[in-house]
Coordinates of C-alpha atoms in Angstrom, one line a residue:
X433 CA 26.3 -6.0 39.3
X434 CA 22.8 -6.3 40.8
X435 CA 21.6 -3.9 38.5
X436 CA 23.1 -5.6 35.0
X437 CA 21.2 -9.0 36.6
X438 CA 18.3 -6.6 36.8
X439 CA 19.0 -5.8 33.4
X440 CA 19.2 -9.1 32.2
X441 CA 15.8 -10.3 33.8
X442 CA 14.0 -7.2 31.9
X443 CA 14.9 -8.4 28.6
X444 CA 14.1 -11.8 29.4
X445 CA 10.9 -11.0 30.4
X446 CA 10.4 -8.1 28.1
X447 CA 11.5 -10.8 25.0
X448 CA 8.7 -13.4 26.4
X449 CA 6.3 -11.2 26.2
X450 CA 6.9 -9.9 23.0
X451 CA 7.8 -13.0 21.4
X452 CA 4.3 -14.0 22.6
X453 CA 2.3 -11.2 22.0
X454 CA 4.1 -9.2 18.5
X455 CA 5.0 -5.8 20.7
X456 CA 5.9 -4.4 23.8
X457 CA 9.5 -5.5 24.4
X458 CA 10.9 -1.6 23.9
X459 CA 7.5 -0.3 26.1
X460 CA 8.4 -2.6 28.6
X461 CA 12.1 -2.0 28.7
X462 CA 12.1 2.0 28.3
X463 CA 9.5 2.3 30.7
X464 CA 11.7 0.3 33.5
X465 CA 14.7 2.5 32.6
X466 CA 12.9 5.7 32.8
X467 CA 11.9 4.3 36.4
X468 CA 15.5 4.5 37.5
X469 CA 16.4 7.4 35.8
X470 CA 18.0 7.3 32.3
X471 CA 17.7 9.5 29.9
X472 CA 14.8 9.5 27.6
X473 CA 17.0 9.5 24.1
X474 CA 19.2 7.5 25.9
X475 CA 17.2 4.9 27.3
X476 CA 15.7 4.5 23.7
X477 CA 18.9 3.8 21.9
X478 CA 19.8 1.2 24.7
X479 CA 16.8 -0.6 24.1
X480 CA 17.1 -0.7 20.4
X481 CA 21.0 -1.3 20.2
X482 CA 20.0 -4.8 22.0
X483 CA 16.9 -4.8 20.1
X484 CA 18.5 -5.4 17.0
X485 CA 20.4 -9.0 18.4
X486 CA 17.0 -9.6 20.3
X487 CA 14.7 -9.3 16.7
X488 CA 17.2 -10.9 15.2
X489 CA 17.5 -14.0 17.4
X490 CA 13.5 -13.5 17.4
X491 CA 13.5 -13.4 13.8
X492 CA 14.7 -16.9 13.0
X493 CA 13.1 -18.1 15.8
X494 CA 10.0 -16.9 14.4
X495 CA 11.1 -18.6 11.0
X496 CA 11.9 -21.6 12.1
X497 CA 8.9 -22.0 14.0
X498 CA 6.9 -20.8 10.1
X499 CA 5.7 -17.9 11.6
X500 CA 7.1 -15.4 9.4
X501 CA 5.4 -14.0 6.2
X502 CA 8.2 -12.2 4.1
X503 CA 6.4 -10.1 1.6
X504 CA 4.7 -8.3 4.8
X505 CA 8.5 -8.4 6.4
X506 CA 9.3 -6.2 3.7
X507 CA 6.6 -4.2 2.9
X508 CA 6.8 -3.0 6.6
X509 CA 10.0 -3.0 7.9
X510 CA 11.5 -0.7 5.0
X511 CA 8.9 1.9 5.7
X512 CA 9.1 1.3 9.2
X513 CA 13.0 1.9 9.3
X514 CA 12.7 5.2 7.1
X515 CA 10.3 6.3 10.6
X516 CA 12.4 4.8 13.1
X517 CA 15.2 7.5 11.9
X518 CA 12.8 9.8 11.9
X519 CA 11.6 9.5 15.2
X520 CA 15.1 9.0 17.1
X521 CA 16.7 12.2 15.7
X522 CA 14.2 14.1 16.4
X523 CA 13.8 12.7 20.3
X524 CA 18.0 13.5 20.6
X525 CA 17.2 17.0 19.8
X526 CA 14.6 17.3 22.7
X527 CA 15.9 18.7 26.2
X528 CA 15.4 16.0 28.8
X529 CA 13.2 18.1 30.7
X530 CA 10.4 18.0 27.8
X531 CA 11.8 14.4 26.6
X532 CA 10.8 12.6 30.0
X533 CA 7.0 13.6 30.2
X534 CA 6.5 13.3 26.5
X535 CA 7.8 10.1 26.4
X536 CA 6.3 8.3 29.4
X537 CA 3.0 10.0 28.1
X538 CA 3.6 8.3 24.5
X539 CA 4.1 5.0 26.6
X540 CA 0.9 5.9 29.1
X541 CA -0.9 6.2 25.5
X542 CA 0.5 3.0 24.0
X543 CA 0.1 1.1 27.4
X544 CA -3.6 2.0 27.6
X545 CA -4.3 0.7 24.3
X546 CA -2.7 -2.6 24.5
X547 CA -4.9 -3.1 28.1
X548 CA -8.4 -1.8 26.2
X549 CA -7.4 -3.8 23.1
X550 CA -6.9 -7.0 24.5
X551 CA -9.0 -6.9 27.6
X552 CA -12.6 -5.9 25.2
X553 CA -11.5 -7.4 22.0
X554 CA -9.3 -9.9 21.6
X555 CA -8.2 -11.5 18.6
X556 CA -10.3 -10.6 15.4
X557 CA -11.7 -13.1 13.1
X558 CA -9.0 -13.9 10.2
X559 CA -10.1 -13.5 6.8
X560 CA -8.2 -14.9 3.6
X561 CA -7.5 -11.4 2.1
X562 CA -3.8 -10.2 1.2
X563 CA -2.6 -7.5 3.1
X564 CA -1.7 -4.5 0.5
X565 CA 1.2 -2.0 0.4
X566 CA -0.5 1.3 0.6
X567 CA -1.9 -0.2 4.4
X568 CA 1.3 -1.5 5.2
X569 CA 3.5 1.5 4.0
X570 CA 1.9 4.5 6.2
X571 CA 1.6 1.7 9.1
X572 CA 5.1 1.3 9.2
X573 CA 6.2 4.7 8.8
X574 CA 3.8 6.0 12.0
X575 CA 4.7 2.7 13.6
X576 CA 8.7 3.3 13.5
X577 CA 8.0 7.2 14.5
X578 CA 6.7 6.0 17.4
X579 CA 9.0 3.1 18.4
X580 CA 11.9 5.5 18.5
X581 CA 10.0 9.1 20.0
X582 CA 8.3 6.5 22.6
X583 CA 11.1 3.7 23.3
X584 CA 8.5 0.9 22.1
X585 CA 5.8 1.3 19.7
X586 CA 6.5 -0.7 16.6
X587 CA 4.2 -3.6 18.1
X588 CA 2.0 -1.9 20.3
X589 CA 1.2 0.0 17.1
X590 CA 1.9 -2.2 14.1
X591 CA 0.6 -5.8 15.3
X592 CA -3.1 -4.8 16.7
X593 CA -3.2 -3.2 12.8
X594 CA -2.3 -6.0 11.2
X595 CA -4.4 -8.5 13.7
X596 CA -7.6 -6.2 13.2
X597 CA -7.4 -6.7 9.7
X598 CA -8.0 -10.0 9.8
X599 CA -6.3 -10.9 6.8
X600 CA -3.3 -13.3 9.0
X601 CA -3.5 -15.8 11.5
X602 CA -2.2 -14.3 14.6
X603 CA 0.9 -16.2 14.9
X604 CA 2.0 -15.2 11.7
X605 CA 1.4 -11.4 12.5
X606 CA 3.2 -11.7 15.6
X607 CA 6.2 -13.8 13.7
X608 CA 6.5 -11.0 11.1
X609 CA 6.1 -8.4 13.0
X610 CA 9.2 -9.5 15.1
X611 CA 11.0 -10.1 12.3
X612 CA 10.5 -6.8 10.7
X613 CA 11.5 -5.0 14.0
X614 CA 15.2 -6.1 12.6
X615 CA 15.2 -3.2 10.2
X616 CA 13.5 -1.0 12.8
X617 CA 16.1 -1.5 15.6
X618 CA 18.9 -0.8 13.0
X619 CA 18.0 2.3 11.4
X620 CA 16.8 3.4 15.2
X621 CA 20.1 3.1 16.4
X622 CA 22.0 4.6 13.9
X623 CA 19.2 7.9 14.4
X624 CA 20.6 8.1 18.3
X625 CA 23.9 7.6 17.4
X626 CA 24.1 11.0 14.8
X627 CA 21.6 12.7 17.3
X628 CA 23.8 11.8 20.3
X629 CA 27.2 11.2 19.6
X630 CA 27.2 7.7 21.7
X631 CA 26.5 10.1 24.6
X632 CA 25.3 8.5 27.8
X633 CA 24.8 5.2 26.1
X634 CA 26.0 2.4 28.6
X635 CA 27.2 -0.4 26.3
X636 CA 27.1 -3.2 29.6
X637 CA 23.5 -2.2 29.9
X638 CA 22.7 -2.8 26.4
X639 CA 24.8 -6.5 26.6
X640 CA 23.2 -7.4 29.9
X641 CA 19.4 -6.7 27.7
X642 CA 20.4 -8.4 24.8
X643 CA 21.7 -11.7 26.8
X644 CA 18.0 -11.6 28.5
X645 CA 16.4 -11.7 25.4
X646 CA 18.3 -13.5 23.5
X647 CA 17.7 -16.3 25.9
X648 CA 14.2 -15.7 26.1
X649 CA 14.0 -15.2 22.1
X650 CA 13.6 -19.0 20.9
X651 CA 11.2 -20.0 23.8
X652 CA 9.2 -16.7 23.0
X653 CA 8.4 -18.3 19.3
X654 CA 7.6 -21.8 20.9
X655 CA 5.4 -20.0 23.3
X656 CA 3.6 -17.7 20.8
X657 CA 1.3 -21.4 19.9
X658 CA 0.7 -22.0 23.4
X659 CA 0.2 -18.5 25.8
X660 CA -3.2 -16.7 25.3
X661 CA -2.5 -13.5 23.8
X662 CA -5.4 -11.6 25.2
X663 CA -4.6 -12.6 28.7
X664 CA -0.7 -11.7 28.2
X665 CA -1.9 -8.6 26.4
X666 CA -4.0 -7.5 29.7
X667 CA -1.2 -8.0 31.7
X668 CA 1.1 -6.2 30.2
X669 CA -1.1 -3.0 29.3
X670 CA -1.4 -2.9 32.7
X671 CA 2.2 -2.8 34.2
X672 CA 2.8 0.3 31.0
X673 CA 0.4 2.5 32.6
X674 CA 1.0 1.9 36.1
X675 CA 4.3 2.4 35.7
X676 CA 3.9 5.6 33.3
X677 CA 1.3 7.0 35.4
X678 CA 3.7 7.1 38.5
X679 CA 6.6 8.5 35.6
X680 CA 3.6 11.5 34.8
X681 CA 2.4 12.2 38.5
X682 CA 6.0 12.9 39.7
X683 CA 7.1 15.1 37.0
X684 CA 7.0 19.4 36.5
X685 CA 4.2 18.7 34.5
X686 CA 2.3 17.6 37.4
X687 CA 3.8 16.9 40.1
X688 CA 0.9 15.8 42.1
X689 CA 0.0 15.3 45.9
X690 CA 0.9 12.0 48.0
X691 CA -3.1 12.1 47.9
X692 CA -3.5 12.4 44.5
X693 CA -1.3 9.5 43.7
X694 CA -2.7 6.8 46.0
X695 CA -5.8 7.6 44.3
X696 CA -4.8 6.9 41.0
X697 CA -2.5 3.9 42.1
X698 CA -5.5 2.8 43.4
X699 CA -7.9 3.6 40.7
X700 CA -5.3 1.8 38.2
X701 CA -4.9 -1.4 40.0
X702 CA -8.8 -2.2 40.3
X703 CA -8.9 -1.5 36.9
X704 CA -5.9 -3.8 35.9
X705 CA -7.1 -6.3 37.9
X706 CA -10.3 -6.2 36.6
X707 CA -9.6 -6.1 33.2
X708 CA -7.1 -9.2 33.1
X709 CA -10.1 -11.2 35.2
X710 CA -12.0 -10.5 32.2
X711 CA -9.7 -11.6 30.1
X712 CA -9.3 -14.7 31.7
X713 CA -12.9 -15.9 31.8
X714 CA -13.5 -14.4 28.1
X715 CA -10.6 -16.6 27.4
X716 CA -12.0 -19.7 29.0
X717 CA -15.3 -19.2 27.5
X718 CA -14.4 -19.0 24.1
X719 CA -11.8 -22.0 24.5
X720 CA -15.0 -24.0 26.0
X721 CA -16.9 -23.0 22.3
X722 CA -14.3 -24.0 20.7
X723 CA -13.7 -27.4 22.6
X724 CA -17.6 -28.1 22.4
X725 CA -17.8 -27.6 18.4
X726 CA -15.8 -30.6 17.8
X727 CA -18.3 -32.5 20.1
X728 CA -21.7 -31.3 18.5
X729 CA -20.5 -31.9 15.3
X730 CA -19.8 -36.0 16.4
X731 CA -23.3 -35.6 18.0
X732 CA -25.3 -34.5 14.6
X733 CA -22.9 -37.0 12.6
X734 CA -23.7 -40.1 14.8
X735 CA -27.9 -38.9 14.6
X736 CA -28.4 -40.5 11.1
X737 CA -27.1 -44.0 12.5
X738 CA -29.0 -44.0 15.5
X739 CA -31.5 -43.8 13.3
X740 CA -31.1 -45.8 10.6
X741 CA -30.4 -48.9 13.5
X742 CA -33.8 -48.4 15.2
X743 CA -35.9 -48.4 11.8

């Protein structure tokens, strides 16, 4: 029982997060499982069996909320759904041996990316351009590879694409993104069910996921207009690779001294905490620019009067 509750509070909080960011509600979730011990393929099609109640709760969410663009919904997520089935047959035909350490490495990968993205860049200037099919097709196709080899991956790849661009306002990326994920989840599932027969597959783990996100999935689309992404995104980069770092340095592959680990956990949470203090006062800075615009322009508007009242 305590572990379904456990359950329940990772896709809560996994759902947040990617309700609020666009990505990392599978990274999140596979990487936890993996932490207790579930089989790579098998911890992937848990997390996309509840993903597809959780994307679609997020989805109309998301909608509701006008946060959805439809032409890049579809331009995405049927590419992205041809690579999600892809990417989960080929996983179920892995050994676990060689599926553990690829995977957490895939997530180490992803998880570094989200920290570096967020933490230096933030969110890119939007320009009024459309996005176009032949960037959107090959996105989704790597994008869905990825989400089902890695457990996560359709975000972490897909919405810093789309966000670089510039050609969306952020919550409209994120909104879409989600929404596409749908189509993702499905086609996902249906990969690890041919690959694995429904082997090892805990159908109470995949309900206790899917009630935490599906409570967390209409707050998630209210909060995408109020949480700062960069911040969020530092935070969460950072608990991937911590936690995938710890997956790597116990493995075959490695299987490092007590010595070498407390370096790196060391190493890994100066530079997380680090990284999300820069986030935060890049975060405040530019909300004070924005909040003193508004002023300067009253300022320069008001100058003429003053003037026109002493003359």
């Amino acid at each position: 029982m305590r572990t379904l509750i456990l359950l329940a509070l990772v896709g809560l909080g996994a759902q947040l997060v990617d309700g609020s960011l666009g990505m990392a509600y599978g990274v999140t979730s596979t990487t936890l499982l993996l932490a207790i011990g579930t089989n790579p393929a098998a911890a992937s099609a848990t997390v996309h069996l509840a993903e597809i109640g959780t994307t679609l709760a997020s989805g109309a969410s998301h909608w509701r909320f006008g946060n959805v663009d439809w032409k890049v919904v579809a331009r995405i997520g049927i590419p992205g759904a041809i690579g999600a089935f892809a990417g989960a047959t080929f996983l179920a035909s892995l050994s676990t041996e060689i599926a553990a350490p690829v995977m957490s490495l895939i997530l180490l990968g992803l998880g570094v990316y989200v920290l570096l993205r967020f933490t230096l860049q933030g969110l890119p200037v939007r320009s009024d351009k459309p996005l176009r099919r032949r960037f959107l097709t090959p996105l989704g196709l790597v994008a869905g590879f990825m989400d089902a080899t890695g457990g996560g991956g359709w975000g972490p790849v897909g919405t810093p694409a789309i966000l670089a661009s510039g050609r969306m306002e952020p919550r409209k990326v994120i909104g879409s993104i989600d929404t596409s994920e749908f189509f993702v989840a499905i086609a996902a599932s249906v990969g690890f069910f041919v690959g694995l027969s429904g082997e090892g597959i805990d159908l109470t783990w995949v309900l206790a996921l899917l009630i935490g996100g599906l409570i967390a999935a209409p707050i998630a689309a209210w909060l995408v207009r109020l949480v700062p992404p960069r911040v969020l995104g530092s935070l969460v980069g950072g608990v991937i690779v911590l936690t995938n770092t710890r997956t790597l340095l116990n493995s075959d592959w490695i299987a490092s001294g007590d010595g070498v680990k407390t370096a790196a956990y060391v190493v890994i949470w100066i530079a997380w905490a680090s990284a999300v203090a820069w986030s935060v006062r890049a975060y405040r800075r530019d909300k004070a620019i924005e909040t003193a615009k508004p002023q300067e322009s009253d300022v320069t508007s008001r100058e003429p009067e003053a003037d026109s009242v002493s003359a």
